[in-house]
mmCIF file of N, CA and C and ligand atoms in Angstrom:
data_model
loop_
_atom_site.group_PDB
_atom_site.id
_atom_site.type_symbol
_atom_site.label_atom_id
_atom_site.label_comp_id
_atom_site.label_asym_id
_atom_site.label_seq_id
_atom_site.Cartn_x
_atom_site.Cartn_y
_atom_site.Cartn_z
ATOM 1 N N UNK U 69 97.622 64.957 69.287
ATOM 2 C CA UNK U 69 97.431 66.378 69.550
ATOM 3 C C UNK U 69 98.562 66.880 70.456
ATOM 4 N N UNK U 70 99.080 68.039 70.123
ATOM 5 C CA UNK U 70 100.235 68.530 70.862
ATOM 6 C C UNK U 70 99.778 69.464 71.987
ATOM 7 N N UNK U 71 99.224 68.868 73.041
ATOM 8 C CA UNK U 71 98.704 69.669 74.156
ATOM 9 C C UNK U 71 99.494 69.332 75.415
ATOM 10 N N UNK U 72 100.119 70.343 76.020
ATOM 11 C CA UNK U 72 100.983 70.044 77.178
ATOM 12 C C UNK U 72 100.185 69.512 78.366
ATOM 13 N N UNK U 73 98.962 69.954 78.531
ATOM 14 C CA UNK U 73 98.196 69.466 79.683
ATOM 15 C C UNK U 73 97.710 68.031 79.455
ATOM 16 N N UNK U 74 97.403 67.659 78.210
ATOM 17 C CA UNK U 74 97.104 66.241 77.925
ATOM 18 C C UNK U 74 98.335 65.392 78.228
ATOM 19 N N UNK U 75 99.503 65.916 77.908
ATOM 20 C CA UNK U 75 100.746 65.176 78.200
ATOM 21 C C UNK U 75 100.976 65.045 79.700
ATOM 22 N N UNK U 76 100.617 66.081 80.444
ATOM 23 C CA UNK U 76 100.731 66.021 81.908
ATOM 24 C C UNK U 76 99.791 64.939 82.457
ATOM 25 N N UNK U 77 98.559 64.888 81.960
ATOM 26 C CA UNK U 77 97.600 63.862 82.408
ATOM 27 C C UNK U 77 98.170 62.469 82.145
ATOM 28 N N UNK U 78 98.785 62.290 80.982
ATOM 29 C CA UNK U 78 99.319 60.964 80.613
ATOM 30 C C UNK U 78 100.650 60.662 81.302
ATOM 31 N N UNK U 79 101.211 61.636 81.990
ATOM 32 C CA UNK U 79 102.496 61.433 82.665
ATOM 33 C C UNK U 79 103.690 61.587 81.734
ATOM 34 N N UNK U 80 103.447 62.108 80.536
ATOM 35 C CA UNK U 80 104.556 62.291 79.581
ATOM 36 C C UNK U 80 105.378 63.536 79.914
ATOM 37 N N UNK U 81 104.729 64.471 80.626
ATOM 38 C CA UNK U 81 105.434 65.634 81.176
ATOM 39 C C UNK U 81 105.219 65.568 82.686
ATOM 40 N N UNK U 82 106.294 65.695 83.492
ATOM 41 C CA UNK U 82 106.115 65.580 84.938
ATOM 42 C C UNK U 82 105.329 66.753 85.524
ATOM 43 N N UNK U 83 104.644 66.484 86.631
ATOM 44 C CA UNK U 83 103.929 67.557 87.324
ATOM 45 C C UNK U 83 103.844 67.206 88.803
ATOM 46 N N UNK U 84 103.606 68.211 89.615
ATOM 47 C CA UNK U 84 103.392 67.994 91.050
ATOM 48 C C UNK U 84 101.904 67.853 91.293
ATOM 49 N N UNK U 85 101.466 66.590 91.377
ATOM 50 C CA UNK U 85 100.029 66.297 91.483
ATOM 51 C C UNK U 85 99.506 66.621 92.881
ATOM 52 N N UNK U 86 98.422 67.361 92.927
ATOM 53 C CA UNK U 86 97.735 67.670 94.186
ATOM 54 C C UNK U 86 96.574 66.719 94.399
ATOM 55 N N UNK U 87 95.894 66.355 93.318
ATOM 56 C CA UNK U 87 94.674 65.530 93.427
ATOM 57 C C UNK U 87 94.350 64.981 92.043
ATOM 58 N N UNK U 88 93.697 63.811 92.053
ATOM 59 C CA UNK U 88 93.263 63.211 90.792
ATOM 60 C C UNK U 88 92.027 62.363 91.054
ATOM 61 N N UNK U 89 91.086 62.401 90.130
ATOM 62 C CA UNK U 89 89.995 61.417 90.165
ATOM 63 C C UNK U 89 89.718 60.990 88.734
ATOM 64 N N UNK U 90 88.587 60.320 88.542
ATOM 65 C CA UNK U 90 88.307 59.730 87.227
ATOM 66 C C UNK U 90 88.300 60.776 86.103
ATOM 67 N N UNK U 91 87.756 61.940 86.388
ATOM 68 C CA UNK U 91 87.550 62.917 85.305
ATOM 69 C C UNK U 91 88.447 64.147 85.390
ATOM 70 N N UNK U 92 89.160 64.327 86.498
ATOM 71 C CA UNK U 92 89.919 65.578 86.660
ATOM 72 C C UNK U 92 91.313 65.337 87.228
ATOM 73 N N UNK U 93 92.165 66.343 87.039
ATOM 74 C CA UNK U 93 93.546 66.276 87.510
ATOM 75 C C UNK U 93 93.937 67.671 88.007
ATOM 76 N N UNK U 94 94.597 67.723 89.156
ATOM 77 C CA UNK U 94 95.021 69.018 89.713
ATOM 78 C C UNK U 94 96.506 68.961 90.042
ATOM 79 N N UNK U 95 97.215 70.022 89.704
ATOM 80 C CA UNK U 95 98.673 70.030 89.859
ATOM 81 C C UNK U 95 99.164 71.461 90.043
ATOM 82 N N UNK U 96 100.393 71.585 90.549
ATOM 83 C CA UNK U 96 100.936 72.928 90.793
ATOM 84 C C UNK U 96 101.315 73.607 89.484
ATOM 85 N N UNK U 97 100.964 74.886 89.396
ATOM 86 C CA UNK U 97 101.380 75.700 88.254
ATOM 87 C C UNK U 97 102.894 75.871 88.304
ATOM 88 N N UNK U 98 103.508 75.778 87.146
ATOM 89 C CA UNK U 98 104.967 75.862 87.063
ATOM 90 C C UNK U 98 105.475 77.286 87.334
ATOM 91 N N UNK U 99 104.568 78.268 87.305
ATOM 92 C CA UNK U 99 104.996 79.670 87.379
ATOM 93 C C UNK U 99 105.634 80.041 88.718
ATOM 94 N N UNK U 100 105.275 79.338 89.791
ATOM 95 C CA UNK U 100 105.802 79.677 91.129
ATOM 96 C C UNK U 100 105.603 81.151 91.464
ATOM 97 N N UNK U 101 104.472 81.710 91.073
ATOM 98 C CA UNK U 101 104.219 83.133 91.328
ATOM 99 C C UNK U 101 103.455 83.374 92.629
ATOM 100 N N UNK U 102 103.014 82.292 93.277
ATOM 101 C CA UNK U 102 102.453 82.406 94.629
ATOM 102 C C UNK U 102 102.496 81.009 95.228
ATOM 103 N N UNK U 103 102.486 80.933 96.570
ATOM 104 C CA UNK U 103 102.606 79.629 97.222
ATOM 105 C C UNK U 103 101.324 78.836 96.987
ATOM 106 N N UNK U 104 101.438 77.724 96.260
ATOM 107 C CA UNK U 104 100.292 76.834 96.086
ATOM 108 C C UNK U 104 99.441 77.092 94.854
ATOM 109 N N UNK U 105 99.876 77.968 93.970
ATOM 110 C CA UNK U 105 99.133 78.204 92.719
ATOM 111 C C UNK U 105 98.880 76.850 92.041
ATOM 112 N N UNK U 106 97.600 76.539 91.895
ATOM 113 C CA UNK U 106 97.189 75.202 91.444
ATOM 114 C C UNK U 106 96.336 75.307 90.188
ATOM 115 N N UNK U 107 96.478 74.336 89.311
ATOM 116 C CA UNK U 107 95.634 74.267 88.116
ATOM 117 C C UNK U 107 94.776 73.017 88.188
ATOM 118 N N UNK U 108 93.511 73.157 87.846
ATOM 119 C CA UNK U 108 92.593 72.012 87.822
ATOM 120 C C UNK U 108 92.086 71.848 86.395
ATOM 121 N N UNK U 109 92.231 70.636 85.865
ATOM 122 C CA UNK U 109 91.877 70.407 84.453
ATOM 123 C C UNK U 109 91.009 69.159 84.299
ATOM 124 N N UNK U 110 90.174 69.152 83.252
ATOM 125 C CA UNK U 110 89.445 67.926 82.928
ATOM 126 C C UNK U 110 90.367 66.950 82.205
ATOM 127 N N UNK U 111 90.119 65.653 82.400
ATOM 128 C CA UNK U 111 90.957 64.656 81.731
ATOM 129 C C UNK U 111 90.578 64.457 80.256
ATOM 130 N N UNK U 112 89.456 65.053 79.858
ATOM 131 C CA UNK U 112 89.075 65.007 78.441
ATOM 132 C C UNK U 112 89.415 66.365 77.832
ATOM 133 N N UNK U 113 90.153 66.366 76.733
ATOM 134 C CA UNK U 113 90.603 67.637 76.170
ATOM 135 C C UNK U 113 89.443 68.507 75.680
ATOM 136 N N UNK U 114 89.489 69.765 76.065
ATOM 137 C CA UNK U 114 88.672 70.803 75.423
ATOM 138 C C UNK U 114 89.504 72.071 75.538
ATOM 139 N N UNK U 115 89.163 73.075 74.734
ATOM 140 C CA UNK U 115 90.009 74.281 74.715
ATOM 141 C C UNK U 115 89.823 75.140 75.956
ATOM 142 N N UNK U 116 88.578 75.332 76.322
ATOM 143 C CA UNK U 116 88.292 76.218 77.450
ATOM 144 C C UNK U 116 86.841 76.031 77.899
ATOM 145 N N UNK U 117 86.352 76.932 78.740
ATOM 146 C CA UNK U 117 85.009 76.772 79.315
ATOM 147 C C UNK U 117 83.910 76.840 78.261
ATOM 148 N N UNK U 118 84.227 77.393 77.087
ATOM 149 C CA UNK U 118 83.191 77.589 76.073
ATOM 150 C C UNK U 118 82.877 76.324 75.294
ATOM 151 N N UNK U 119 83.840 75.417 75.185
ATOM 152 C CA UNK U 119 83.573 74.199 74.397
ATOM 153 C C UNK U 119 83.597 72.928 75.249
ATOM 154 N N UNK U 120 83.819 73.062 76.545
ATOM 155 C CA UNK U 120 83.880 71.883 77.414
ATOM 156 C C UNK U 120 82.481 71.280 77.567
ATOM 157 N N UNK U 121 82.393 69.944 77.499
ATOM 158 C CA UNK U 121 81.053 69.383 77.720
ATOM 159 C C UNK U 121 80.697 69.497 79.200
ATOM 160 N N UNK U 122 79.387 69.611 79.442
ATOM 161 C CA UNK U 122 78.912 69.965 80.783
ATOM 162 C C UNK U 122 79.350 68.968 81.850
ATOM 163 N N UNK U 123 79.388 67.709 81.496
ATOM 164 C CA UNK U 123 79.761 66.678 82.476
ATOM 165 C C UNK U 123 81.194 66.914 82.989
ATOM 166 N N UNK U 124 82.097 67.189 82.070
ATOM 167 C CA UNK U 124 83.497 67.403 82.479
ATOM 168 C C UNK U 124 83.690 68.766 83.128
ATOM 169 N N UNK U 125 82.918 69.748 82.662
ATOM 170 C CA UNK U 125 83.001 71.073 83.278
ATOM 171 C C UNK U 125 82.538 71.004 84.738
ATOM 172 N N UNK U 126 81.441 70.297 84.951
ATOM 173 C CA UNK U 126 80.927 70.157 86.320
ATOM 174 C C UNK U 126 81.916 69.398 87.200
ATOM 175 N N UNK U 127 82.502 68.346 86.658
ATOM 176 C CA UNK U 127 83.479 67.567 87.430
ATOM 177 C C UNK U 127 84.682 68.443 87.786
ATOM 178 N N UNK U 128 85.080 69.289 86.851
ATOM 179 C CA UNK U 128 86.249 70.147 87.085
ATOM 180 C C UNK U 128 85.945 71.177 88.175
ATOM 181 N N UNK U 129 84.764 71.768 88.114
ATOM 182 C CA UNK U 129 84.378 72.751 89.136
ATOM 183 C C UNK U 129 84.256 72.079 90.506
ATOM 184 N N UNK U 130 83.723 70.877 90.516
ATOM 185 C CA UNK U 130 83.604 70.152 91.787
ATOM 186 C C UNK U 130 84.992 69.906 92.395
ATOM 187 N N UNK U 131 85.949 69.588 91.555
ATOM 188 C CA UNK U 131 87.317 69.395 92.051
ATOM 189 C C UNK U 131 87.916 70.720 92.525
ATOM 190 N N UNK U 132 87.621 71.801 91.814
ATOM 191 C CA UNK U 132 88.093 73.122 92.257
ATOM 192 C C UNK U 132 87.600 73.390 93.679
ATOM 193 N N UNK U 133 86.321 73.135 93.917
ATOM 194 C CA UNK U 133 85.761 73.370 95.251
ATOM 195 C C UNK U 133 86.419 72.470 96.286
ATOM 196 N N UNK U 134 86.617 71.213 95.935
ATOM 197 C CA UNK U 134 87.230 70.251 96.871
ATOM 198 C C UNK U 134 88.624 70.722 97.295
ATOM 199 N N UNK U 135 89.400 71.144 96.331
ATOM 200 C CA UNK U 135 90.766 71.589 96.637
ATOM 201 C C UNK U 135 90.757 72.907 97.404
ATOM 202 N N UNK U 136 89.880 73.814 97.006
ATOM 203 C CA UNK U 136 89.778 75.105 97.713
ATOM 204 C C UNK U 136 89.436 74.874 99.180
ATOM 205 N N UNK U 137 88.475 73.994 99.435
ATOM 206 C CA UNK U 137 88.097 73.703 100.823
ATOM 207 C C UNK U 137 89.262 73.048 101.573
ATOM 208 N N UNK U 138 89.973 72.150 100.914
ATOM 209 C CA UNK U 138 91.142 71.507 101.522
ATOM 210 C C UNK U 138 92.206 72.539 101.911
ATOM 211 N N UNK U 139 92.459 73.498 101.021
ATOM 212 C CA UNK U 139 93.469 74.516 101.312
ATOM 213 C C UNK U 139 93.070 75.360 102.530
ATOM 214 N N UNK U 140 91.771 75.674 102.610
ATOM 215 C CA UNK U 140 91.310 76.522 103.718
ATOM 216 C C UNK U 140 91.171 75.716 105.014
ATOM 217 N N UNK U 141 90.649 74.510 104.897
ATOM 218 C CA UNK U 141 90.371 73.733 106.120
ATOM 219 C C UNK U 141 91.598 73.002 106.665
ATOM 220 N N UNK U 142 92.519 72.623 105.794
ATOM 221 C CA UNK U 142 93.636 71.771 106.229
ATOM 222 C C UNK U 142 95.030 72.347 106.026
ATOM 223 N N UNK U 143 95.133 73.431 105.259
ATOM 224 C CA UNK U 143 96.475 73.886 104.879
ATOM 225 C C UNK U 143 96.807 75.295 105.377
ATOM 226 N N UNK U 144 95.946 75.868 106.210
ATOM 227 C CA UNK U 144 96.287 77.143 106.842
ATOM 228 C C UNK U 144 95.986 78.379 106.026
ATOM 229 N N UNK U 145 95.219 78.233 104.945
ATOM 230 C CA UNK U 145 94.852 79.419 104.169
ATOM 231 C C UNK U 145 93.497 79.953 104.628
ATOM 232 N N UNK U 146 93.265 81.248 104.347
ATOM 233 C CA UNK U 146 92.005 81.886 104.759
ATOM 234 C C UNK U 146 90.974 81.931 103.638
ATOM 235 N N UNK U 147 91.440 81.834 102.405
ATOM 236 C CA UNK U 147 90.537 81.938 101.255
ATOM 237 C C UNK U 147 91.289 81.560 99.992
ATOM 238 N N UNK U 148 90.610 81.661 98.871
ATOM 239 C CA UNK U 148 91.245 81.366 97.582
ATOM 240 C C UNK U 148 90.717 82.320 96.526
ATOM 241 N N UNK U 149 91.541 82.604 95.540
ATOM 242 C CA UNK U 149 91.043 83.165 94.286
ATOM 243 C C UNK U 149 90.931 82.020 93.290
ATOM 244 N N UNK U 150 89.826 82.033 92.555
ATOM 245 C CA UNK U 150 89.608 81.021 91.515
ATOM 246 C C UNK U 150 89.384 81.782 90.220
ATOM 247 N N UNK U 151 90.171 81.475 89.204
ATOM 248 C CA UNK U 151 89.906 82.154 87.940
ATOM 249 C C UNK U 151 90.240 81.285 86.733
ATOM 250 N N UNK U 152 89.672 81.695 85.626
ATOM 251 C CA UNK U 152 89.817 80.961 84.375
ATOM 252 C C UNK U 152 89.940 81.960 83.234
ATOM 253 N N UNK U 153 90.800 81.670 82.291
ATOM 254 C CA UNK U 153 90.873 82.457 81.068
ATOM 255 C C UNK U 153 90.351 81.586 79.933
ATOM 256 N N UNK U 154 89.329 82.067 79.242
ATOM 257 C CA UNK U 154 88.769 81.336 78.101
ATOM 258 C C UNK U 154 88.895 82.206 76.865
ATOM 259 N N UNK U 155 89.869 81.887 76.031
ATOM 260 C CA UNK U 155 90.084 82.631 74.787
ATOM 261 C C UNK U 155 91.335 83.496 74.857
ATOM 262 N N UNK U 156 91.890 83.702 73.672
ATOM 263 C CA UNK U 156 93.132 84.480 73.573
ATOM 264 C C UNK U 156 92.952 85.900 74.110
ATOM 265 N N UNK U 157 91.776 86.482 73.826
ATOM 266 C CA UNK U 157 91.542 87.862 74.275
ATOM 267 C C UNK U 157 91.449 87.936 75.791
ATOM 268 N N UNK U 158 91.167 86.805 76.429
ATOM 269 C CA UNK U 158 91.104 86.748 77.895
ATOM 270 C C UNK U 158 92.452 86.342 78.486
ATOM 271 N N UNK U 159 93.475 86.361 77.659
ATOM 272 C CA UNK U 159 94.852 86.044 78.059
ATOM 273 C C UNK U 159 95.072 84.569 78.376
ATOM 274 N N UNK U 160 94.253 83.693 77.769
ATOM 275 C CA UNK U 160 94.521 82.262 77.885
ATOM 276 C C UNK U 160 95.775 81.938 77.072
ATOM 277 N N UNK U 161 96.668 81.167 77.665
ATOM 278 C CA UNK U 161 97.911 80.817 76.960
ATOM 279 C C UNK U 161 98.030 79.320 76.693
ATOM 280 N N UNK U 162 97.391 78.507 77.536
ATOM 281 C CA UNK U 162 97.395 77.053 77.297
ATOM 282 C C UNK U 162 95.957 76.664 76.969
ATOM 283 N N UNK U 163 95.784 76.066 75.783
ATOM 284 C CA UNK U 163 94.419 75.848 75.295
ATOM 285 C C UNK U 163 93.891 74.453 75.613
ATOM 286 N N UNK U 164 93.977 74.126 76.896
ATOM 287 C CA UNK U 164 93.268 72.992 77.500
ATOM 288 C C UNK U 164 92.637 73.597 78.752
ATOM 289 N N UNK U 165 91.311 73.500 78.860
ATOM 290 C CA UNK U 165 90.608 74.166 79.964
ATOM 291 C C UNK U 165 91.323 73.976 81.303
ATOM 292 N N UNK U 166 91.479 75.057 82.032
ATOM 293 C CA UNK U 166 92.043 74.960 83.381
ATOM 294 C C UNK U 166 91.498 76.092 84.237
ATOM 295 N N UNK U 167 91.296 75.772 85.500
ATOM 296 C CA UNK U 167 90.955 76.774 86.500
ATOM 297 C C UNK U 167 92.166 76.968 87.394
ATOM 298 N N UNK U 168 92.499 78.226 87.632
ATOM 299 C CA UNK U 168 93.577 78.558 88.560
ATOM 300 C C UNK U 168 92.993 78.658 89.965
ATOM 301 N N UNK U 169 93.703 78.097 90.937
ATOM 302 C CA UNK U 169 93.370 78.352 92.346
ATOM 303 C C UNK U 169 94.599 79.006 92.985
ATOM 304 N N UNK U 170 94.386 80.178 93.549
ATOM 305 C CA UNK U 170 95.467 80.870 94.274
ATOM 306 C C UNK U 170 95.076 80.887 95.748
ATOM 307 N N UNK U 171 95.732 80.076 96.583
ATOM 308 C CA UNK U 171 95.414 80.097 98.013
ATOM 309 C C UNK U 171 95.850 81.428 98.626
ATOM 310 N N UNK U 172 95.004 81.961 99.515
ATOM 311 C CA UNK U 172 95.284 83.283 100.064
ATOM 312 C C UNK U 172 95.289 83.295 101.588
ATOM 313 N N UNK U 173 96.150 84.165 102.138
ATOM 314 C CA UNK U 173 96.152 84.428 103.574
ATOM 315 C C UNK U 173 95.925 85.915 103.777
ATOM 316 N N UNK U 174 95.334 86.270 104.929
ATOM 317 C CA UNK U 174 95.134 87.692 105.221
ATOM 318 C C UNK U 174 96.459 88.416 105.142
ATOM 319 N N UNK U 175 96.444 89.553 104.496
ATOM 320 C CA UNK U 175 97.636 90.398 104.384
ATOM 321 C C UNK U 175 98.830 89.671 103.786
ATOM 322 N N UNK U 176 98.565 88.801 102.791
ATOM 323 C CA UNK U 176 99.690 88.111 102.131
ATOM 324 C C UNK U 176 100.343 88.973 101.056
ATOM 325 N N UNK U 177 99.751 90.140 100.788
ATOM 326 C CA UNK U 177 100.379 91.060 99.836
ATOM 327 C C UNK U 177 100.126 90.696 98.380
ATOM 328 N N UNK U 178 99.417 89.597 98.127
ATOM 329 C CA UNK U 178 99.124 89.217 96.743
ATOM 330 C C UNK U 178 97.970 90.092 96.249
ATOM 331 N N UNK U 179 98.120 90.658 95.051
ATOM 332 C CA UNK U 179 97.040 91.467 94.478
ATOM 333 C C UNK U 179 96.635 90.836 93.158
ATOM 334 N N UNK U 180 95.558 90.084 93.221
ATOM 335 C CA UNK U 180 95.164 89.287 92.070
ATOM 336 C C UNK U 180 94.251 90.053 91.124
ATOM 337 N N UNK U 181 93.648 91.146 91.605
ATOM 338 C CA UNK U 181 92.612 91.801 90.810
ATOM 339 C C UNK U 181 93.228 92.776 89.829
ATOM 340 N N UNK U 182 93.179 92.473 88.535
ATOM 341 C CA UNK U 182 93.917 93.292 87.565
ATOM 342 C C UNK U 182 93.213 94.583 87.172
ATOM 343 N N UNK U 183 91.894 94.700 87.442
ATOM 344 C CA UNK U 183 91.154 95.859 86.937
ATOM 345 C C UNK U 183 91.064 96.950 87.989
ATOM 346 N N UNK U 184 91.731 98.063 87.736
ATOM 347 C CA UNK U 184 91.762 99.156 88.709
ATOM 348 C C UNK U 184 90.945 100.353 88.234
ATOM 349 N N UNK U 185 90.933 100.521 86.913
ATOM 350 C CA UNK U 185 90.304 101.724 86.363
ATOM 351 C C UNK U 185 88.779 101.643 86.454
ATOM 352 N N UNK U 186 88.141 102.774 86.710
ATOM 353 C CA UNK U 186 86.669 102.838 86.729
ATOM 354 C C UNK U 186 86.199 103.576 85.478
ATOM 355 N N UNK U 187 85.146 103.080 84.865
ATOM 356 C CA UNK U 187 84.599 103.714 83.669
ATOM 357 C C UNK U 187 83.233 104.311 83.978
ATOM 358 N N UNK U 188 82.870 105.310 83.208
ATOM 359 C CA UNK U 188 81.585 105.973 83.387
ATOM 360 C C UNK U 188 80.524 105.178 82.621
ATOM 361 N N UNK U 189 80.070 104.096 83.235
ATOM 362 C CA UNK U 189 79.170 103.186 82.530
ATOM 363 C C UNK U 189 77.730 103.389 82.956
ATOM 364 N N UNK U 190 76.835 103.291 81.974
ATOM 365 C CA UNK U 190 75.403 103.243 82.259
ATOM 366 C C UNK U 190 75.059 101.756 82.396
ATOM 367 N N UNK U 191 74.862 101.313 83.633
ATOM 368 C CA UNK U 191 74.695 99.877 83.856
ATOM 369 C C UNK U 191 73.414 99.326 83.229
ATOM 370 N N UNK U 192 72.387 100.175 83.084
ATOM 371 C CA UNK U 192 71.179 99.701 82.404
ATOM 372 C C UNK U 192 71.492 99.387 80.946
ATOM 373 N N UNK U 193 72.261 100.248 80.326
ATOM 374 C CA UNK U 193 72.663 100.046 78.933
ATOM 375 C C UNK U 193 73.519 98.781 78.798
ATOM 376 N N UNK U 194 74.445 98.603 79.727
ATOM 377 C CA UNK U 194 75.289 97.402 79.714
ATOM 378 C C UNK U 194 74.417 96.154 79.840
ATOM 379 N N UNK U 195 73.493 96.211 80.785
ATOM 380 C CA UNK U 195 72.602 95.075 81.028
ATOM 381 C C UNK U 195 71.742 94.786 79.798
ATOM 382 N N UNK U 196 71.209 95.823 79.178
ATOM 383 C CA UNK U 196 70.378 95.642 77.977
ATOM 384 C C UNK U 196 71.164 94.936 76.870
ATOM 385 N N UNK U 197 72.430 95.259 76.779
ATOM 386 C CA UNK U 197 73.245 94.671 75.695
ATOM 387 C C UNK U 197 73.678 93.246 76.002
ATOM 388 N N UNK U 198 73.759 92.902 77.283
ATOM 389 C CA UNK U 198 74.351 91.608 77.646
ATOM 390 C C UNK U 198 73.367 90.559 78.129
ATOM 391 N N UNK U 199 72.146 90.977 78.497
ATOM 392 C CA UNK U 199 71.293 90.004 79.203
ATOM 393 C C UNK U 199 70.872 88.846 78.296
ATOM 394 N N UNK U 200 70.696 87.701 78.927
ATOM 395 C CA UNK U 200 70.409 86.478 78.187
ATOM 396 C C UNK U 200 68.912 86.195 78.142
ATOM 397 N N UNK U 201 68.213 86.537 79.191
ATOM 398 C CA UNK U 201 66.748 86.393 79.139
ATOM 399 C C UNK U 201 66.084 87.377 80.100
HETATM 400 P P1 5GP Q 1173 96.580 80.646 81.272
HETATM 401 O O1 5GP Q 1173 97.440 81.833 80.972
HETATM 402 O O2 5GP Q 1173 96.280 79.856 80.015
HETATM 403 O O3 5GP Q 1173 95.339 80.967 82.069
HETATM 404 O O4 5GP Q 1173 97.435 79.727 82.250
HETATM 405 C C1 5GP Q 1173 98.339 78.762 81.827
HETATM 406 C C2 5GP Q 1173 99.148 78.385 83.028
HETATM 407 O O5 5GP Q 1173 99.826 77.176 82.747
HETATM 408 C C3 5GP Q 1173 100.219 79.413 83.398
HETATM 409 O O6 5GP Q 1173 99.981 79.905 84.713
HETATM 410 C C4 5GP Q 1173 101.524 78.646 83.272
HETATM 411 O O7 5GP Q 1173 102.455 78.983 84.290
HETATM 412 C C5 5GP Q 1173 101.067 77.201 83.379
HETATM 413 N N1 5GP Q 1173 101.923 76.255 82.676
HETATM 414 C C6 5GP Q 1173 102.351 76.360 81.385
HETATM 415 N N2 5GP Q 1173 103.094 75.271 81.057
HETATM 416 C C7 5GP Q 1173 103.120 74.471 82.160
HETATM 417 C C8 5GP Q 1173 103.738 73.213 82.433
HETATM 418 O O8 5GP Q 1173 104.402 72.603 81.589
HETATM 419 N N3 5GP Q 1173 103.565 72.707 83.687
HETATM 420 C C9 5GP Q 1173 102.813 73.349 84.636
HETATM 421 N N4 5GP Q 1173 102.732 72.762 85.830
HETATM 422 N N5 5GP Q 1173 102.232 74.541 84.408
HETATM 423 C C10 5GP Q 1173 102.377 75.095 83.183
HETATM 424 ZN ZN1 ZN Q 1174 94.694 68.820 76.188
#
């Protein structure tokens, strides 16, 4: 399978490893768009959060939390943004599940929130259409 993140796990493509355990791998994003932008991935291939098996998804989230706490407790950051894109319409570009961690400091000038526009929504209607139970 021609997956760049599987190749990173196998060491076929170099990466700056932040953390690794039996089921997960964390490394710096190549984009260099903020200090410490980190990706956390499961070692078993899946496309995104929608098809990942629960065991690996849970392990990946646990690693996200571990690294986020490390950044805040040991690396001088005040908080983190954690996000995931699942699906092309969600702007996913690499189809091996990954969570982004963006370490944040107060007044660092980073603006991670892409949605600025407000819509005239009837939240009851939205809820009726989306609720699961
Ligand atoms: P997505 O857009 O799918 O949520 O995020 C994919 C991320 O993977 C991007 O932020 C991109 O910079 C990163 N990326 C793509 N190719 C590589 C690579 O070869 N090495 C590393 N370290 N990051 C990569
Ligand atoms: Zn993969």
